Tab-separated table of C-alpha atoms in Angstrom:
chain	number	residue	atom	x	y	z
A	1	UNK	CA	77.956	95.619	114.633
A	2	UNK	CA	77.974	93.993	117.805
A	3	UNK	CA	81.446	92.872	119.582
A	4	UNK	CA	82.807	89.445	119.279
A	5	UNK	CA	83.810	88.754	123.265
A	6	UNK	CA	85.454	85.965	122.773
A	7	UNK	CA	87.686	87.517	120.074
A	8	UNK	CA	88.060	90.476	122.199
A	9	UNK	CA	89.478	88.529	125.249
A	10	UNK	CA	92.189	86.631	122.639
A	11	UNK	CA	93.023	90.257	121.555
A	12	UNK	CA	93.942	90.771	125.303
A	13	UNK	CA	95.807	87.255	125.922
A	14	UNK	CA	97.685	87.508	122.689
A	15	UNK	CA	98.584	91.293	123.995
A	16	UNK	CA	99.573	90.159	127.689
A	17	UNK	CA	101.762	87.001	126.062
A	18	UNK	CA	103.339	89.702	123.285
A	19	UNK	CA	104.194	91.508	126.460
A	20	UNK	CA	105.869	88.729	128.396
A	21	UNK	CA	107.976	88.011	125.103
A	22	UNK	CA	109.074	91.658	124.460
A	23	UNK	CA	110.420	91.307	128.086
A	24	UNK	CA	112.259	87.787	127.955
A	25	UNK	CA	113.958	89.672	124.420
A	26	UNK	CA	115.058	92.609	126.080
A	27	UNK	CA	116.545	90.357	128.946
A	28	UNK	CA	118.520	88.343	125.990
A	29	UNK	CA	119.500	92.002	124.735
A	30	UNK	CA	121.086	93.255	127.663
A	31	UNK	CA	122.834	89.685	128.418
A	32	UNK	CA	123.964	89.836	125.100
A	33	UNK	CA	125.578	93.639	125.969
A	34	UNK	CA	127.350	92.237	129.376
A	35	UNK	CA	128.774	89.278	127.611
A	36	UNK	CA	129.914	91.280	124.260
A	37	UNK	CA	133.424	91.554	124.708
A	38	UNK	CA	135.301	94.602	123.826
A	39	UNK	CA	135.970	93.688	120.611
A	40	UNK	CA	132.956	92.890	118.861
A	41	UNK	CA	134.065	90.685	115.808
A	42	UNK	CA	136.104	88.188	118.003
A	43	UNK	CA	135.082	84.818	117.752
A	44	UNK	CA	136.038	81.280	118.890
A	45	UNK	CA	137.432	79.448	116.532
A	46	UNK	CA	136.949	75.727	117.714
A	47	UNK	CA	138.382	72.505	116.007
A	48	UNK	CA	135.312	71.153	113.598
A	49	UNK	CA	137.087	67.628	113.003
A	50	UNK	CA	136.061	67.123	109.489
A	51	UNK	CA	138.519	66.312	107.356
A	52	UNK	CA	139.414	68.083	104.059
A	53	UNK	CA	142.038	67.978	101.049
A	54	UNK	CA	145.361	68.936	102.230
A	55	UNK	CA	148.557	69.315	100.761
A	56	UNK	CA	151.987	67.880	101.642
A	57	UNK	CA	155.139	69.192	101.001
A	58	UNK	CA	155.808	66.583	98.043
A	59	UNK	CA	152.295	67.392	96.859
A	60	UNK	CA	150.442	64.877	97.556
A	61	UNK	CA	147.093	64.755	99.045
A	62	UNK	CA	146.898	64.770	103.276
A	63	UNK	CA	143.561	65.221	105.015
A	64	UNK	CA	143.113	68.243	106.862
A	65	UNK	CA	141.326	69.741	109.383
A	66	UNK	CA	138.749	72.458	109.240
A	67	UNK	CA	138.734	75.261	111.414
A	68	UNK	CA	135.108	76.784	111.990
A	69	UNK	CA	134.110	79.818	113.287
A	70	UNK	CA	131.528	79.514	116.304
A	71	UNK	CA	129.635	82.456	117.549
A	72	UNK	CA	130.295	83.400	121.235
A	73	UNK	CA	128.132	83.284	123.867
A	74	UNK	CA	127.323	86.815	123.173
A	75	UNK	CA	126.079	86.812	119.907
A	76	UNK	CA	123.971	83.287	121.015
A	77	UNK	CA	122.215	85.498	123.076
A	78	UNK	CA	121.708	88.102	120.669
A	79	UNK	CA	119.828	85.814	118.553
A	80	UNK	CA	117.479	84.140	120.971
A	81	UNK	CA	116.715	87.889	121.466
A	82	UNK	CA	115.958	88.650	117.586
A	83	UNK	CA	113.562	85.246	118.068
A	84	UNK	CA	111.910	86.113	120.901
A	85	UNK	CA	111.058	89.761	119.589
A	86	UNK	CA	109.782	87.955	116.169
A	87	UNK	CA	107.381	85.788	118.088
A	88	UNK	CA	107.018	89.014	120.046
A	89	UNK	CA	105.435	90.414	116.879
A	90	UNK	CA	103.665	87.758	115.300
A	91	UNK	CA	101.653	87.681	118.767
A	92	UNK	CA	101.407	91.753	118.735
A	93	UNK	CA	99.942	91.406	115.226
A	94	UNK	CA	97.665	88.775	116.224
A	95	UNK	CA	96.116	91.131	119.334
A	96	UNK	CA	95.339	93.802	116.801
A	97	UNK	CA	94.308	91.699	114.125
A	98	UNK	CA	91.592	90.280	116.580
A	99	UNK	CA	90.769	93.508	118.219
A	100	UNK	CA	89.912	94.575	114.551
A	101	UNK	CA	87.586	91.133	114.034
A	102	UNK	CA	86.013	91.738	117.458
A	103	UNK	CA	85.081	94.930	116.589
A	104	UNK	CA	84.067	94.903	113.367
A	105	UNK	CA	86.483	98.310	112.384
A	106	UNK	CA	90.265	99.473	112.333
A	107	UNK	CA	92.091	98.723	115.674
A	108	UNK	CA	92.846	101.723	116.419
A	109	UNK	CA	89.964	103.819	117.852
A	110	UNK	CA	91.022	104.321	121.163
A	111	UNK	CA	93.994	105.125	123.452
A	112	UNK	CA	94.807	101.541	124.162
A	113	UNK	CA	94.608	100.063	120.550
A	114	UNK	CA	96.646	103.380	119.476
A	115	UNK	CA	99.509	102.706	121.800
A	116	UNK	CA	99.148	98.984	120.356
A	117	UNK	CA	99.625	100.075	116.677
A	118	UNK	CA	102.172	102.362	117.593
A	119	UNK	CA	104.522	99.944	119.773
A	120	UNK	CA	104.001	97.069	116.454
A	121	UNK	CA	105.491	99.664	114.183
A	122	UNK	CA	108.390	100.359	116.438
A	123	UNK	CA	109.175	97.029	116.883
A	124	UNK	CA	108.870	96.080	113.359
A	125	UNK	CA	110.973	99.110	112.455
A	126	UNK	CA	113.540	97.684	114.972
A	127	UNK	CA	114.057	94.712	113.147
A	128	UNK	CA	114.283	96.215	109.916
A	129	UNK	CA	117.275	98.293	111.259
A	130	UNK	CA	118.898	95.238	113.045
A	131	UNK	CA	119.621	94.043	109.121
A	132	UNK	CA	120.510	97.267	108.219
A	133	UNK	CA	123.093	98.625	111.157
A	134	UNK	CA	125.241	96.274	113.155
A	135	UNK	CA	122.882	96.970	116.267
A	136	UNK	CA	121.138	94.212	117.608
A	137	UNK	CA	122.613	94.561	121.053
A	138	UNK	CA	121.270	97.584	121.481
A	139	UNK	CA	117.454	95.880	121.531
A	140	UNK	CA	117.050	96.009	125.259
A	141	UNK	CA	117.292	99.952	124.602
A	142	UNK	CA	114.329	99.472	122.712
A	143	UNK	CA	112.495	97.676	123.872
A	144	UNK	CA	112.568	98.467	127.783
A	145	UNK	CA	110.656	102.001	126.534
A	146	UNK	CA	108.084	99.292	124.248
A	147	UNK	CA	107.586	97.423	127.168
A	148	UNK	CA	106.730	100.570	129.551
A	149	UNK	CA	104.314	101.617	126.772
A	150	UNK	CA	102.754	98.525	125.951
A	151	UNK	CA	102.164	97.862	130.276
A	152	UNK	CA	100.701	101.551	130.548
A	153	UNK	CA	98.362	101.125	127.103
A	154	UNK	CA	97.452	97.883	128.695
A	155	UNK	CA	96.790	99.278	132.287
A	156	UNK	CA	96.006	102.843	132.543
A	157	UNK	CA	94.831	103.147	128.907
A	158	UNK	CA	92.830	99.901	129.017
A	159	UNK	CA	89.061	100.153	127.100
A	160	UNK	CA	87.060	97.716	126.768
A	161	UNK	CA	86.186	96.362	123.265
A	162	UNK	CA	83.555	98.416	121.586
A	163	UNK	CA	82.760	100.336	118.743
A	164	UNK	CA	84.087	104.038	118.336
A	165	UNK	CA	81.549	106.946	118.682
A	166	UNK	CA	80.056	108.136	115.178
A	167	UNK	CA	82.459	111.214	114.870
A	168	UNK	CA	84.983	108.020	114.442
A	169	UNK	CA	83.387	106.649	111.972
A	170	UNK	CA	84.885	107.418	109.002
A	171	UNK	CA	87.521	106.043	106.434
A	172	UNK	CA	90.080	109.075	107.672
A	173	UNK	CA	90.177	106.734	110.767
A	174	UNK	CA	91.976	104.311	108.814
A	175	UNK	CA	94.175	106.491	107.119
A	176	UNK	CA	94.970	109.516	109.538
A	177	UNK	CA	95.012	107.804	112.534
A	178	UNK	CA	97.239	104.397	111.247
A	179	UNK	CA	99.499	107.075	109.302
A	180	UNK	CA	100.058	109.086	112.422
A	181	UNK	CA	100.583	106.118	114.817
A	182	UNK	CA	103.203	104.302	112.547
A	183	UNK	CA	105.242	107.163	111.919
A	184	UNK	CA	105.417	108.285	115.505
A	185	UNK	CA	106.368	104.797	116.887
A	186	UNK	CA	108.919	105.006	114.071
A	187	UNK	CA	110.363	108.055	115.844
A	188	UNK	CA	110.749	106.341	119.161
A	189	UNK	CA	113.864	104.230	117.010
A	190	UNK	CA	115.533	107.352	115.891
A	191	UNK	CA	115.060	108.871	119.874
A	192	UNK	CA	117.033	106.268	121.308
A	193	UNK	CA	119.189	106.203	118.888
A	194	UNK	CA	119.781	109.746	119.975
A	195	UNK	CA	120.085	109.682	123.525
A	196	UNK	CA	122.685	106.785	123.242
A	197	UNK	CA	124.832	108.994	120.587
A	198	UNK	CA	125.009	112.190	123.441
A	199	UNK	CA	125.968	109.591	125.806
A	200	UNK	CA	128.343	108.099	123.594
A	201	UNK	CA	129.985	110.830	122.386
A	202	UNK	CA	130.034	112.598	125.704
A	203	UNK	CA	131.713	109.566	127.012
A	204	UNK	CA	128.980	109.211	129.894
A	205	UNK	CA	128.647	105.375	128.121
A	206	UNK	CA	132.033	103.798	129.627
A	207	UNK	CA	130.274	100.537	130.753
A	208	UNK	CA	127.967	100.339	128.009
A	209	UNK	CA	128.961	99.120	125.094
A	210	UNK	CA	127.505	101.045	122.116
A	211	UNK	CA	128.443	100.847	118.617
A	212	UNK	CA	130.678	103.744	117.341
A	213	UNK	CA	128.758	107.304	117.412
A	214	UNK	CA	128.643	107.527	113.645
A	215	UNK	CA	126.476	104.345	113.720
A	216	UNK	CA	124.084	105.480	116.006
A	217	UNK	CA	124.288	108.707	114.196
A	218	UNK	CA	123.222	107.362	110.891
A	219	UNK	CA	120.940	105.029	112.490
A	220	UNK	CA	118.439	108.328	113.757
A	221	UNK	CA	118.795	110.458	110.491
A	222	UNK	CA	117.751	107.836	108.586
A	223	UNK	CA	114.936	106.612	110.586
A	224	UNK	CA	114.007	109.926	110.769
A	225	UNK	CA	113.988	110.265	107.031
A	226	UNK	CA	111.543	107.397	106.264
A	227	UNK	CA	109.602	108.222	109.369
A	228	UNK	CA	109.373	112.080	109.181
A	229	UNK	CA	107.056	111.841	105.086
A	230	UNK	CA	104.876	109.227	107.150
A	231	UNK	CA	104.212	111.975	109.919
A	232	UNK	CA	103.704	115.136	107.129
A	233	UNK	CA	101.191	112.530	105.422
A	234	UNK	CA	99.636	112.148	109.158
A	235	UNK	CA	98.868	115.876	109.554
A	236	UNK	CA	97.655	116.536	105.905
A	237	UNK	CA	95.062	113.806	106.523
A	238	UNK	CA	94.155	115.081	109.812
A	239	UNK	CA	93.438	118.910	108.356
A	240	UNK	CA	91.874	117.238	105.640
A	241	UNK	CA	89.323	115.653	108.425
A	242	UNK	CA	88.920	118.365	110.474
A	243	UNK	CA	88.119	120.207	107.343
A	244	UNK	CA	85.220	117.831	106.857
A	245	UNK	CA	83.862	117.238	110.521
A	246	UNK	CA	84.919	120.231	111.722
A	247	UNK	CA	84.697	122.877	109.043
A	248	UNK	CA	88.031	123.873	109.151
A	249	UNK	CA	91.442	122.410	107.908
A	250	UNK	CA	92.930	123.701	111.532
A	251	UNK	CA	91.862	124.932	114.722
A	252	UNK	CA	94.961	125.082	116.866
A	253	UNK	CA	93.965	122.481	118.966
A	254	UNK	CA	96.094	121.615	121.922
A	255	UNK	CA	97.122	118.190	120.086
A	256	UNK	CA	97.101	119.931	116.571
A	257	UNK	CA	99.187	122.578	117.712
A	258	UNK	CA	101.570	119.907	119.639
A	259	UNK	CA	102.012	118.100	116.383
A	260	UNK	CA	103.171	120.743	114.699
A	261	UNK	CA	105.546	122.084	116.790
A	262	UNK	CA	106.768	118.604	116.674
A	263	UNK	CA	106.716	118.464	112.996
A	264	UNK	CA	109.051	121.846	113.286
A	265	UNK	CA	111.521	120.437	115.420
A	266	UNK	CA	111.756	117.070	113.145
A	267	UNK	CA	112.441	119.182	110.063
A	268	UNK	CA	114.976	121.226	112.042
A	269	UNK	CA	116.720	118.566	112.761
A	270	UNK	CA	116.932	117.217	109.411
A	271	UNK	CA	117.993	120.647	108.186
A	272	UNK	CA	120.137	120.423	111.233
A	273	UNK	CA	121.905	117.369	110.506
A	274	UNK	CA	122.665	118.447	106.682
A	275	UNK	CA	123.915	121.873	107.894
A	276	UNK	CA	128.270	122.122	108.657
A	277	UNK	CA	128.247	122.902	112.241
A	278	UNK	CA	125.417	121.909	113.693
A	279	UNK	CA	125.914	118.193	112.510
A	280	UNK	CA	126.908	115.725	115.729
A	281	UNK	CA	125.850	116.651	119.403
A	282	UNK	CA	123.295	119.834	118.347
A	283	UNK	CA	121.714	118.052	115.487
A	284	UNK	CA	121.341	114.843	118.150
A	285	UNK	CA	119.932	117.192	121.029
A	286	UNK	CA	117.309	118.712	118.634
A	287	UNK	CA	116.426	115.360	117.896
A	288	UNK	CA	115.956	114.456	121.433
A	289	UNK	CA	113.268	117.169	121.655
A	290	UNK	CA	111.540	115.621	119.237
A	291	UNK	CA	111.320	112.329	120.746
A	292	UNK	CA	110.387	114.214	124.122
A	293	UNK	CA	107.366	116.073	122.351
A	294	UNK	CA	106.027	112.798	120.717
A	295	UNK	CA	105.977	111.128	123.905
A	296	UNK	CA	104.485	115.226	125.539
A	297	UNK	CA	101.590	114.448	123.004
A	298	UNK	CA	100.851	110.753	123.499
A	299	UNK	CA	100.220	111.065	127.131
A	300	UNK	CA	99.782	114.317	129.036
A	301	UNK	CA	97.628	116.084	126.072
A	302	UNK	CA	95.454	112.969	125.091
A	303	UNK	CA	94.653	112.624	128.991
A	304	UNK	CA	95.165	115.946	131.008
A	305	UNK	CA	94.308	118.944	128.729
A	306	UNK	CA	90.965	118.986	127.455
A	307	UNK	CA	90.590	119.622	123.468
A	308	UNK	CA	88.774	118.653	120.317
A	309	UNK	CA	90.731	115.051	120.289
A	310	UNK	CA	89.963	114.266	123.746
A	311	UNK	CA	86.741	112.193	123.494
A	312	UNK	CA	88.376	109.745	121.802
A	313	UNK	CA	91.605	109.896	122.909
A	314	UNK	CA	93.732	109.375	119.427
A	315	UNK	CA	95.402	111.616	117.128
C-alpha cells in the first residue's frame, strides 16, 4: 500500500504541537509546585455576596452571607496543567492515528512510532492516577522525562513514513509490539514515582514538595501491578513470534535477554514490596532498577548492540 504524504506530514505536525503542549503542562506543573503552600488543603475563603436564609436570635428569618471556597493560585495552575496535558493527548493520539492511515498498518513499526505509543500510554496512565492519588503536582516529574523522549523519538529516532519490512508483517505486530510498548511506558509512572519516594524519605526533597512517602509508595506498587501482567503478556507474545519466524520460542537475544532480566527485577520487587523488611527504601531501589533497565533496553540495545531485533528497531 503506498504512503499517504500528506497524512504522514499531519502525523508529524500533530506530534511537534503534542510536544509543545506536553511542555507548556509541565511548566503549569512545576508553577503549581512553587506556589503550593506548605499546607496543601488551605484555601481562600473569599466573601461570595449572595445572600441566604439566616437566623436571628428571636428566630426569625435574616439574610446571610455565603462563604465560598476559592481555589488558590496553586491549584489554578494545577488545572490549566491537567488541560493542557489532555489536549496534549488528544493531539498525541491524533499523530499516531494518522501515522497508522498514512501507512496503511499499526503505528508502531519503527523506533520513532514505538517511542510515540509508548510516551501516549504514559501519559494516559498519568491521568488516570491524577484521579486516583492526590498527585497532580507532581506532573512536571512526568512529564519532563515524556518530553525528553518524545524530542529524541522525534529527532534521533526520526523515520520517514513507510511500510515495515515483510518480517513485520504480521498480526503479532499488533499485539506483541502494542502490548510491550504500553506496559513499559506504564513503568516509566511507577519509576518516578520511585525515585521521588528515596528522595523523600531520605529527606534529600526539602524544597520540593512531594506528597507523603506512603503516597508515592502506593502510587509505584500499584502501577506496577496493572503494568507488570501487560509486560508478562508482552514476552509470551514475543516467544510465541519468534517461535513462528524464527523457529524457536527464545534465542537469548541481547533485547530478549534484557527483557527478562527486567521482567526478574519487576517481580522482585513486587515480591519485595509484599515481603516484612524489605518493604520501603529496598523495595523502592529495586524498583528503580527496573525503570533503569527499561530505559537500558529502549535505547542503547535497539541502537548500539547488534541482534535479531535490530533491523527494525522495536521490541
Amino acid at each position: 500500500m503506498p504512503v499517504n504524504a500528506t497524512l504522514a506530514t499531519y502525523s508529524d505536525w500533530t506530534y511537534g504541537a503534542a510536544v509543545a503542549v506536553y511542555v507548556i503542562a509541565a511548566v503549569f506543573y512545576l508553577c503549581e509546585q512553587a506556589f503550593t503552600k506548605n499546607k496543601a488543603k488551605e484555601r481562600e475563603l473569599v466573601a461570595a455576596g449572595t445572600q441566604v436564609a439566616g437566623t436571628a436570635e428571636d428566630g426569625t428569618w435574616t439574610p446571610g452571607l455565603v462563604v465560598r471556597e476559592q481555589p488558590t493560585r496553586a491549584e489554578r495552575l494545577g488545572r490549566m496543567g491537567v488541560a493542557m496535558t489532555l489536549l496534549g493527548v488528544v493531539l498525541h493520539g491524533a499523530s499516531l492515528a494518522l501515522r497508522g492511515f498514512a501507512t496503511g498498518r499499526a503505528p508502531w513499526g519503527n523506533m520513532y512510532e514505538y517511542t510515540a505509543l509508548l510516551t501516549f500510554a504514559a501519559v494516559v496512565g498519568w491521568l488516570v492516577l491524577t484521579r486516583m492519588f492526590p498527585v497532580r503536582r507532581l506532573g512536571g516529574f512526568v512529564l519532563v522525562p515524556i518530553g525528553i523522549l518524545m524530542f529524541l523519538g522525534g529527532t534521533v529516532l526520526y523515520a520517514e513514513a513507510a511500510p515495515v519490512q515483510p518480517a513485520l508483517q504480521s498480526y503479532w505486530l499488533v499485539v506483541h509490539v502494542s502490548v510491550i510498548s504500553v506496559s513499559s511506558g506504564l513503568f516509566l509512572l511507577p519509576g518516578v514515582a520511585s525515585v521521588l519516594y528515596l528522595l523523600k524519605s531520605s529527606g534529600r526533597a526539602r524544597f520540593v514538595k512531594l506528597p507523603d512517602a506512603d503516597v508515592l509508595d502506593r502510587l509505584a506498587y500499584r502501577s506496577t501491578v496493572f503494568a507488570f501482567p501487560l509486560f508478562t503478556l508482552g514476552l509470551i507474545c514475543g516467544a510465541i513470534w519468534a517461535e513462528a519466524a524464527w523457529g524457536r520460542f527464545w534465542g537469548w537475544d541481547p533485547k530478549e535477554t534484557v527483557s527478562f532480566v527486567a521482567w526478574v527485577v519487576y517481580a522482585a520487587y513486587l515480591h519485595a514490596r509484599a515481603t516484612a523488611g524489605w518493604r520501603g527504601r529496598p523495595a523502592a531501589w529495586v524498583n528503580a532498577l527496573g525503570f533503569a533497565l527499561t530505559v537500558f533496553n529502549l535505547f542503547f540495545i535497539n541502537l548500539v548492540t547488534t541482534g535479531l531485533h535490530s533491523y527494525a528497531g522495536v521490541q
